[in-house]
Short mmCIF file of C-alpha atoms and ligand atoms in Angstrom, two decimals:
data_model
loop_
_atom_site.label_atom_id
_atom_site.label_comp_id
_atom_site.label_asym_id
_atom_site.label_seq_id
_atom_site.Cartn_x
_atom_site.Cartn_y
_atom_site.Cartn_z
CA MET A 1 15.83 -27.52 10.93
CA THR A 2 17.64 -25.60 8.23
CA THR A 3 15.60 -23.34 6.01
CA PRO A 4 15.43 -24.74 2.48
CA ARG A 5 17.18 -22.75 -0.27
CA SER A 6 15.33 -21.62 -3.35
CA TRP A 7 16.67 -22.10 -6.86
CA LEU A 8 15.72 -18.42 -7.21
CA ALA A 9 19.00 -17.48 -5.56
CA PRO A 10 18.39 -13.76 -4.74
CA ALA A 11 15.27 -14.70 -2.81
CA ASN A 12 17.35 -16.55 -0.23
CA ASP A 13 18.76 -13.33 1.20
CA SER A 14 15.45 -11.52 0.99
CA PRO A 15 12.84 -10.92 3.71
CA PHE A 16 10.57 -12.60 1.15
CA GLY A 17 12.47 -15.88 0.87
CA VAL A 18 10.83 -19.29 1.04
CA HIS A 19 10.65 -18.95 4.83
CA ASN A 20 7.96 -16.29 4.29
CA LEU A 21 5.82 -16.86 1.15
CA PRO A 22 3.04 -14.32 1.75
CA TYR A 23 -0.11 -14.47 -0.38
CA GLY A 24 -1.67 -11.67 -2.38
CA VAL A 25 -3.88 -11.00 -5.39
CA PHE A 26 -2.56 -9.35 -8.54
CA THR A 27 -3.29 -8.45 -12.13
CA ALA A 28 -0.64 -8.22 -14.84
CA GLY A 29 -0.37 -7.16 -18.46
CA ASP A 30 -0.29 -10.70 -19.89
CA ARG A 31 -3.93 -11.24 -18.76
CA PRO A 32 -5.25 -7.73 -18.05
CA GLY A 33 -8.14 -7.46 -15.62
CA GLN A 34 -7.90 -11.07 -14.46
CA ARG A 35 -7.22 -11.26 -10.74
CA ARG A 36 -4.92 -14.08 -9.74
CA ILE A 37 -3.41 -15.33 -6.51
CA GLY A 38 0.27 -14.49 -6.25
CA VAL A 39 2.93 -15.54 -3.78
CA ARG A 40 5.77 -13.13 -3.22
CA VAL A 41 9.27 -14.58 -3.63
CA GLY A 42 12.09 -12.06 -3.39
CA ASP A 43 11.15 -9.25 -5.77
CA PHE A 44 8.95 -11.51 -7.87
CA VAL A 45 5.34 -12.63 -7.74
CA LEU A 46 4.70 -16.28 -8.47
CA ASP A 47 1.44 -16.88 -10.35
CA ALA A 48 0.29 -19.53 -7.86
CA GLY A 49 -2.51 -21.12 -9.86
CA ALA A 50 -0.35 -21.43 -12.96
CA ALA A 51 2.51 -22.79 -10.86
CA ALA A 52 0.29 -25.50 -9.44
CA ARG A 53 -0.74 -26.54 -12.95
CA ALA A 54 2.86 -26.44 -14.17
CA ALA A 55 3.88 -28.65 -11.27
CA GLY A 56 1.18 -31.16 -12.21
CA GLU A 57 -0.80 -30.45 -9.05
CA PRO A 58 -3.63 -28.10 -10.15
CA SER A 59 -5.47 -26.41 -7.30
CA VAL A 60 -8.87 -24.72 -7.42
CA LEU A 61 -7.90 -22.86 -4.24
CA LEU A 62 -4.90 -21.25 -5.95
CA ASP A 63 -6.76 -20.67 -9.22
CA ALA A 64 -9.20 -18.30 -7.52
CA ASP A 65 -9.49 -14.50 -7.87
CA SER A 66 -9.30 -13.93 -4.10
CA LEU A 67 -7.83 -15.71 -1.11
CA ASN A 68 -11.26 -16.51 0.36
CA PRO A 69 -11.54 -20.13 -0.88
CA LEU A 70 -8.07 -20.87 0.49
CA LEU A 71 -8.92 -19.07 3.75
CA ALA A 72 -12.06 -21.19 4.12
CA ALA A 73 -10.21 -24.46 3.51
CA GLY A 74 -8.72 -24.57 7.02
CA ARG A 75 -5.44 -25.18 8.75
CA PRO A 76 -4.54 -28.66 7.36
CA VAL A 77 -4.96 -27.39 3.78
CA TRP A 78 -2.98 -24.21 4.53
CA THR A 79 -0.11 -26.38 5.74
CA GLU A 80 -0.32 -28.59 2.66
CA VAL A 81 -0.41 -25.66 0.20
CA ARG A 82 2.52 -23.98 1.91
CA ALA A 83 4.53 -27.20 1.77
CA SER A 84 3.76 -27.53 -1.95
CA LEU A 85 4.86 -23.95 -2.68
CA THR A 86 8.06 -24.53 -0.73
CA ARG A 87 8.75 -27.72 -2.68
CA TRP A 88 8.13 -26.11 -6.06
CA LEU A 89 10.41 -23.19 -5.25
CA THR A 90 13.25 -25.26 -3.81
CA GLU A 91 13.39 -28.43 -5.92
CA GLU A 92 15.53 -27.90 -9.00
CA SER A 93 13.17 -30.12 -11.05
CA HIS A 94 10.50 -27.38 -10.98
CA ARG A 95 12.82 -24.56 -11.96
CA GLU A 96 12.32 -24.63 -15.70
CA ALA A 97 8.52 -24.80 -15.60
CA LEU A 98 8.10 -22.18 -12.88
CA THR A 99 10.64 -19.58 -13.95
CA PRO A 100 8.32 -18.04 -16.61
CA LEU A 101 5.58 -17.80 -13.96
CA LEU A 102 7.63 -15.44 -11.77
CA LEU A 103 6.59 -11.89 -12.64
CA PRO A 104 8.69 -8.91 -11.54
CA LEU A 105 6.94 -7.17 -8.64
CA ALA A 106 7.19 -3.83 -10.45
CA GLU A 107 5.12 -5.20 -13.35
CA VAL A 108 2.04 -6.31 -11.41
CA GLU A 109 -0.79 -4.42 -9.78
CA LEU A 110 -1.72 -5.62 -6.31
CA HIS A 111 -5.33 -5.73 -5.09
CA LEU A 112 -7.20 -6.26 -1.85
CA PRO A 113 -6.28 -9.93 -1.34
CA PHE A 114 -9.50 -11.14 0.31
CA GLU A 115 -13.11 -10.09 0.66
CA VAL A 116 -13.30 -8.54 4.08
CA ALA A 117 -16.21 -9.99 6.04
CA ASP A 118 -16.48 -8.31 9.45
CA TYR A 119 -13.91 -5.82 10.63
CA VAL A 120 -13.11 -5.27 14.30
CA ASP A 121 -10.53 -2.86 15.66
CA PHE A 122 -9.03 -3.22 19.13
CA TYR A 123 -7.13 -0.90 21.48
CA ALA A 124 -4.46 -3.20 22.91
CA SER A 125 -1.41 -0.99 23.53
CA GLU A 126 -1.23 0.17 27.13
CA HIS A 127 1.07 3.01 26.06
CA HIS A 128 -1.34 4.20 23.36
CA ALA A 129 -4.41 3.94 25.59
CA THR A 130 -2.60 5.79 28.39
CA ASN A 131 -1.40 8.56 26.07
CA LEU A 132 -4.88 9.01 24.58
CA GLY A 133 -6.42 9.04 28.05
CA ARG A 134 -4.03 11.80 29.14
CA ILE A 135 -4.70 13.83 25.99
CA LEU A 136 -8.48 13.39 25.80
CA ARG A 137 -9.42 13.17 29.49
CA PRO A 138 -6.85 15.26 31.37
CA GLY A 139 -7.20 15.14 35.13
CA SER A 140 -8.77 11.68 35.25
CA GLU A 141 -7.27 8.18 35.31
CA PRO A 142 -5.78 7.65 31.83
CA LEU A 143 -6.91 4.01 31.55
CA THR A 144 -10.64 3.31 31.90
CA PRO A 145 -11.51 0.83 34.70
CA ASN A 146 -12.25 -1.98 32.23
CA TRP A 147 -9.01 -1.66 30.22
CA LYS A 148 -6.93 -4.34 31.97
CA HIS A 149 -9.87 -6.74 32.27
CA LEU A 150 -10.90 -6.99 28.63
CA PRO A 151 -9.52 -6.15 25.18
CA ILE A 152 -11.56 -3.08 24.20
CA GLY A 153 -12.70 -2.96 20.59
CA TYR A 154 -15.40 -1.75 18.22
CA HIS A 155 -16.93 -2.97 14.97
CA GLY A 156 -15.60 -1.01 12.01
CA ARG A 157 -16.69 -0.71 8.38
CA SER A 158 -15.43 -3.67 6.35
CA GLY A 159 -16.60 -2.19 3.02
CA THR A 160 -14.06 0.64 3.26
CA VAL A 161 -11.02 -1.54 3.90
CA VAL A 162 -8.74 -0.73 0.95
CA VAL A 163 -5.43 -2.04 -0.30
CA SER A 164 -2.19 -0.13 0.11
CA GLY A 165 -1.74 2.58 -2.51
CA THR A 166 -5.42 3.57 -2.57
CA PRO A 167 -5.61 7.37 -2.10
CA VAL A 168 -7.43 8.62 0.98
CA VAL A 169 -9.83 11.52 0.43
CA ARG A 170 -9.87 13.89 3.38
CA PRO A 171 -13.24 13.25 5.02
CA HIS A 172 -15.85 15.88 5.85
CA GLY A 173 -17.89 15.80 9.01
CA GLN A 174 -19.00 17.55 12.15
CA ARG A 175 -16.15 19.00 14.17
CA LYS A 176 -16.33 20.73 17.51
CA ALA A 177 -13.35 21.78 19.58
CA PRO A 178 -13.95 21.88 23.37
CA ALA A 179 -13.94 25.69 23.30
CA ASP A 180 -16.54 25.91 20.49
CA ALA A 181 -20.18 26.53 21.45
CA VAL A 182 -21.59 24.58 18.52
CA PRO A 183 -20.22 22.15 15.91
CA SER A 184 -19.25 23.16 12.37
CA PHE A 185 -19.17 21.09 9.19
CA GLY A 186 -16.24 20.71 6.83
CA PRO A 187 -13.10 18.75 6.00
CA THR A 188 -11.26 17.32 8.97
CA ARG A 189 -8.43 19.52 10.23
CA ARG A 190 -6.91 16.74 12.32
CA LEU A 191 -6.35 13.79 9.99
CA ASP A 192 -4.23 11.13 11.66
CA ILE A 193 -2.86 7.63 11.22
CA GLU A 194 -2.89 4.57 13.44
CA ALA A 195 -0.17 1.98 12.78
CA GLU A 196 -1.64 -1.43 13.52
CA VAL A 197 -1.28 -5.14 12.80
CA GLY A 198 -4.21 -7.03 11.25
CA PHE A 199 -5.21 -10.68 11.63
CA VAL A 200 -7.13 -12.48 8.89
CA VAL A 201 -9.61 -15.18 9.87
CA GLY A 202 -9.84 -18.25 7.66
CA THR A 203 -11.84 -20.96 9.40
CA PRO A 204 -15.29 -19.79 10.49
CA SER A 205 -16.84 -20.68 13.85
CA VAL A 206 -20.33 -21.75 14.87
CA LEU A 207 -22.83 -19.21 16.21
CA GLY A 208 -23.17 -19.70 19.95
CA GLU A 209 -19.80 -21.43 20.36
CA PRO A 210 -16.94 -19.33 21.76
CA VAL A 211 -13.44 -19.84 20.34
CA ALA A 212 -10.94 -20.78 23.05
CA LEU A 213 -7.45 -19.29 23.33
CA ASP A 214 -5.78 -22.48 22.11
CA ALA A 215 -7.88 -22.50 18.90
CA PHE A 216 -6.23 -19.33 17.59
CA ARG A 217 -4.03 -21.20 15.13
CA GLU A 218 -7.02 -23.14 13.75
CA HIS A 219 -8.89 -19.98 12.84
CA VAL A 220 -6.31 -17.35 11.95
CA PHE A 221 -4.65 -17.68 8.55
CA GLY A 222 -2.22 -14.81 8.55
CA VAL A 223 -1.14 -11.30 9.35
CA CYS A 224 -0.98 -7.96 7.52
CA LEU A 225 -0.31 -4.32 8.35
CA VAL A 226 -3.12 -1.83 8.86
CA ASN A 227 -3.39 1.94 8.83
CA ASP A 228 -6.56 2.96 10.65
CA TRP A 229 -6.90 6.52 9.29
CA SER A 230 -8.59 8.68 11.92
CA ALA A 231 -10.17 12.15 11.81
CA ARG A 232 -9.53 13.27 15.38
CA ASP A 233 -11.86 16.28 15.36
CA ILE A 234 -14.78 14.23 14.00
CA GLN A 235 -13.94 11.39 16.38
CA GLY A 236 -13.66 13.68 19.41
CA TRP A 237 -17.15 15.10 18.93
CA GLU A 238 -18.97 11.86 18.08
CA TYR A 239 -17.35 9.10 20.17
CA VAL A 240 -19.24 9.49 23.45
CA PRO A 241 -21.13 7.30 24.29
CA LEU A 242 -20.99 4.63 21.55
CA GLY A 243 -17.40 4.83 20.33
CA PRO A 244 -15.75 5.51 16.95
CA PHE A 245 -18.00 5.99 13.91
CA LEU A 246 -17.50 8.42 11.00
CA GLY A 247 -14.12 9.58 12.28
CA LYS A 248 -12.79 6.12 11.32
CA SER A 249 -15.09 4.54 8.74
CA PHE A 250 -14.02 6.56 5.66
CA ALA A 251 -10.98 4.31 4.96
CA THR A 252 -8.79 1.63 6.52
CA SER A 253 -5.72 0.60 4.52
CA VAL A 254 -4.13 -2.86 4.57
CA SER A 255 -0.86 -4.17 3.16
CA PRO A 256 -1.25 -6.33 0.03
CA TRP A 257 0.57 -9.42 1.34
CA ILE A 258 -0.89 -11.76 3.96
CA VAL A 259 2.01 -13.31 5.85
CA PRO A 260 1.03 -16.85 6.91
CA LEU A 261 0.95 -17.45 10.65
CA ASP A 262 3.32 -20.36 9.95
CA ALA A 263 6.00 -17.89 8.82
CA LEU A 264 5.91 -16.16 12.22
CA GLU A 265 6.77 -19.06 14.55
CA HIS A 266 10.19 -17.52 15.26
CA ALA A 267 8.63 -14.15 16.00
CA ARG A 268 6.56 -15.43 18.91
CA VAL A 269 7.40 -13.85 22.25
CA ALA A 270 5.81 -13.67 25.67
CA PRO A 271 3.58 -10.61 26.04
CA PRO A 272 4.50 -8.04 28.70
CA ALA A 273 3.72 -8.94 32.31
CA ARG A 274 0.11 -8.15 33.17
CA ASP A 275 -0.43 -6.51 36.54
CA VAL A 276 -4.11 -7.48 36.69
CA GLU A 277 -5.00 -11.17 36.64
CA PRO A 278 -7.20 -11.86 33.60
CA LEU A 279 -10.43 -13.84 33.94
CA PRO A 280 -9.88 -17.53 33.15
CA TYR A 281 -11.10 -17.38 29.53
CA LEU A 282 -8.43 -14.74 28.78
CA ASP A 283 -5.66 -16.25 30.91
CA ASP A 284 -2.81 -17.27 28.57
CA ARG A 285 -0.15 -17.83 31.22
CA ASP A 286 -0.27 -21.64 31.02
CA GLY A 287 -0.70 -21.93 27.27
CA GLU A 288 1.21 -20.69 24.26
CA PRO A 289 0.88 -16.92 24.33
CA TRP A 290 0.78 -15.08 21.03
CA GLY A 291 2.97 -12.05 21.54
CA LEU A 292 4.73 -11.27 18.23
CA ASP A 293 8.05 -9.48 17.80
CA LEU A 294 7.27 -7.25 14.82
CA ALA A 295 9.50 -4.20 14.37
CA MET A 296 7.33 -1.57 12.67
CA GLU A 297 8.31 1.67 11.01
CA ILE A 298 6.20 4.69 10.04
CA ARG A 299 7.38 7.01 7.27
CA LEU A 300 5.81 10.37 6.48
CA ASN A 301 6.78 11.56 2.98
CA GLY A 302 9.70 9.15 3.08
CA HIS A 303 11.00 10.33 6.46
CA THR A 304 10.92 7.85 9.36
CA VAL A 305 8.90 9.34 12.22
CA SER A 306 8.42 6.32 14.49
CA ARG A 307 9.41 2.70 15.12
CA PRO A 308 6.59 1.03 17.09
CA PRO A 309 7.40 -2.35 18.72
CA PHE A 310 4.50 -4.80 18.39
CA ALA A 311 5.96 -7.03 21.13
CA SER A 312 4.93 -4.37 23.67
CA MET A 313 1.18 -4.95 23.14
CA TYR A 314 -0.67 -5.78 26.36
CA TRP A 315 -3.38 -7.97 24.80
CA THR A 316 -2.48 -10.60 22.19
CA ALA A 317 -4.40 -11.41 19.02
CA ALA A 318 -5.38 -14.78 20.54
CA GLN A 319 -6.97 -13.02 23.52
CA GLN A 320 -8.74 -10.63 21.16
CA LEU A 321 -10.14 -13.50 19.08
CA THR A 322 -11.35 -15.28 22.20
CA HIS A 323 -12.87 -12.14 23.65
CA MET A 324 -14.81 -11.24 20.51
CA THR A 325 -16.40 -14.69 20.39
CA VAL A 326 -16.92 -15.28 24.12
CA ASN A 327 -20.56 -14.12 23.82
CA GLY A 328 -21.18 -16.68 21.07
CA ALA A 329 -20.65 -14.30 18.14
CA SER A 330 -19.40 -16.36 15.21
CA LEU A 331 -16.42 -15.83 12.92
CA ARG A 332 -16.69 -15.69 9.16
CA THR A 333 -14.06 -16.43 6.54
CA GLY A 334 -12.45 -13.09 5.70
CA ASP A 335 -13.00 -11.47 9.08
CA LEU A 336 -10.28 -8.95 9.80
CA PHE A 337 -9.39 -7.79 13.27
CA ALA A 338 -6.74 -5.20 13.99
CA SER A 339 -4.59 -4.85 17.06
CA GLY A 340 -5.18 -1.21 17.84
CA THR A 341 -2.52 1.46 17.48
CA VAL A 342 0.91 0.06 18.27
CA SER A 343 2.74 2.46 20.59
CA GLY A 344 5.80 1.67 22.64
CA PRO A 345 6.96 3.41 25.81
CA ASP A 346 9.14 6.05 24.13
CA VAL A 347 8.12 9.13 22.13
CA GLU A 348 9.79 7.85 18.96
CA THR A 349 7.86 4.57 19.17
CA ARG A 350 4.35 6.04 19.17
CA GLY A 351 1.99 4.83 16.44
CA ALA A 352 -0.21 7.89 15.84
CA LEU A 353 0.43 11.58 15.19
CA ILE A 354 -1.84 12.63 18.05
CA GLU A 355 0.67 10.98 20.39
CA LEU A 356 3.83 11.86 18.44
CA THR A 357 2.87 15.57 18.45
CA TRP A 358 0.97 15.43 21.77
CA ASN A 359 -2.30 16.61 20.25
CA GLY A 360 -0.48 19.02 17.95
CA GLU A 361 1.41 20.83 20.74
CA ASN A 362 4.83 19.56 19.57
CA PRO A 363 4.66 19.35 15.75
CA LEU A 364 7.03 17.02 13.92
CA LYS A 365 9.82 18.71 12.01
CA LEU A 366 10.33 17.20 8.57
CA PRO A 367 13.61 17.35 6.60
CA ASP A 368 12.08 19.76 4.07
CA GLY A 369 11.74 22.34 6.86
CA THR A 370 7.96 21.99 7.22
CA THR A 371 6.21 20.85 10.36
CA ARG A 372 3.23 18.56 10.90
CA ALA A 373 0.73 18.45 13.73
CA PHE A 374 -1.61 16.32 11.60
CA LEU A 375 -1.62 15.26 7.92
CA GLU A 376 -1.66 17.80 5.09
CA ASN A 377 -3.07 17.15 1.61
CA ASP A 378 -0.64 15.24 -0.62
CA ASP A 379 1.18 13.75 2.38
CA GLU A 380 2.05 10.10 1.98
CA VAL A 381 2.25 7.71 4.92
CA THR A 382 3.90 4.29 4.68
CA ILE A 383 4.00 1.64 7.40
CA THR A 384 6.37 -1.32 7.12
CA ALA A 385 7.43 -4.15 9.43
CA THR A 386 9.82 -7.04 9.78
CA ALA A 387 9.94 -10.01 12.11
CA PRO A 388 12.56 -12.62 12.99
CA GLY A 389 12.43 -15.74 10.83
CA PRO A 390 14.20 -19.11 11.09
CA ASP A 391 18.02 -19.38 10.99
CA GLY A 392 18.64 -15.66 11.27
CA THR A 393 16.34 -14.77 8.36
CA VAL A 394 13.99 -11.80 8.37
CA VAL A 395 10.29 -12.00 7.54
CA GLY A 396 9.15 -8.95 5.57
CA PHE A 397 5.66 -7.52 5.42
CA GLY A 398 4.37 -5.57 2.46
CA ASP A 399 4.12 -1.82 2.92
CA VAL A 400 0.81 -0.20 3.66
CA SER A 401 0.82 3.28 2.20
CA GLY A 402 -1.65 5.96 1.26
CA ARG A 403 -1.61 9.54 0.00
CA ILE A 404 -4.03 12.20 1.22
CA LEU A 405 -6.22 13.86 -1.40
CA PRO A 406 -8.20 17.04 -0.71
CA1 LIG B 501 -7.47 1.97 15.66
#
């Protein structure tokens, strides 16, 4: 099938052409303060609710101030809405009515696109988990005995998930280096990033009923980028025995555009070979595995420091969704679960500074002559990604960026 062409000609060569159509929430000067659903097309944002009315097909789901009603509507409605948007943006008959509803991206403010219900963060990169094991537990097996049997995760703090561009205030907390006799209190000295991919749940599930691997597409609406900011000194002192807590919960940034799962069909790849046979509920070898070929990039103050390959992740998002409901825990509309730090096999593909600098031993050299073991105040980190689309197109993700404040 050939990808349809938009009457908005520049969009056709853009990673945000009609093959993508990610959803976000924006405000703009013509109606200040009023949050509206927008769909990114090229370097424009289509006012989706107004477009539906202009097309003679008004939609309460698109006239909302967050994506939650659309998320809750379920897969058949997602398909229908996407088909409508594609039709409006490709059929010449809609051009005149919709053109005034395309706002230049630079003239809108983007907001957190959905109300985050529960937030879970996983740990699915074998390279990342191995590197962290070597750094944090030298002399022992880098992977814990459970790692290849289940996707390890923890429940994070959904109320501190923020949209890209939100400044990150350096957190205070208890820090204790291994050589210190007692902990001290103060701002973290080891502020780090974790480049991750997030999955947004639309359709809820019923308490007590696990979600099977093949139901992934029914529940997951789309994909965004995540920066799981991490205070390594706070984390290192607090994480045994119950896992991450205040070293993570101060902020988690997400990209403003939710790329529909439907836009990523051409990005699907087989996950890496697993050398331990998974238990049957996690065994995706006979189904449709959900490896995704996202090429990510991390920039520190504009300088590219890493290019993590998401296709290298050991556990897929479908396995993570199944695992987190296998005990009967239910899904809610707006649940967000993140992949875990995406790190590839090579140094320049690692997704966190603690790995890139090997716990600060090999600081990064930046073009301005400075070095970084961890983040300094006023540093800005941006994570981007692209994926293959249909007919040689590229699917773009919105950036997730944040600047560190003292
Ligand atoms: Ca993480």
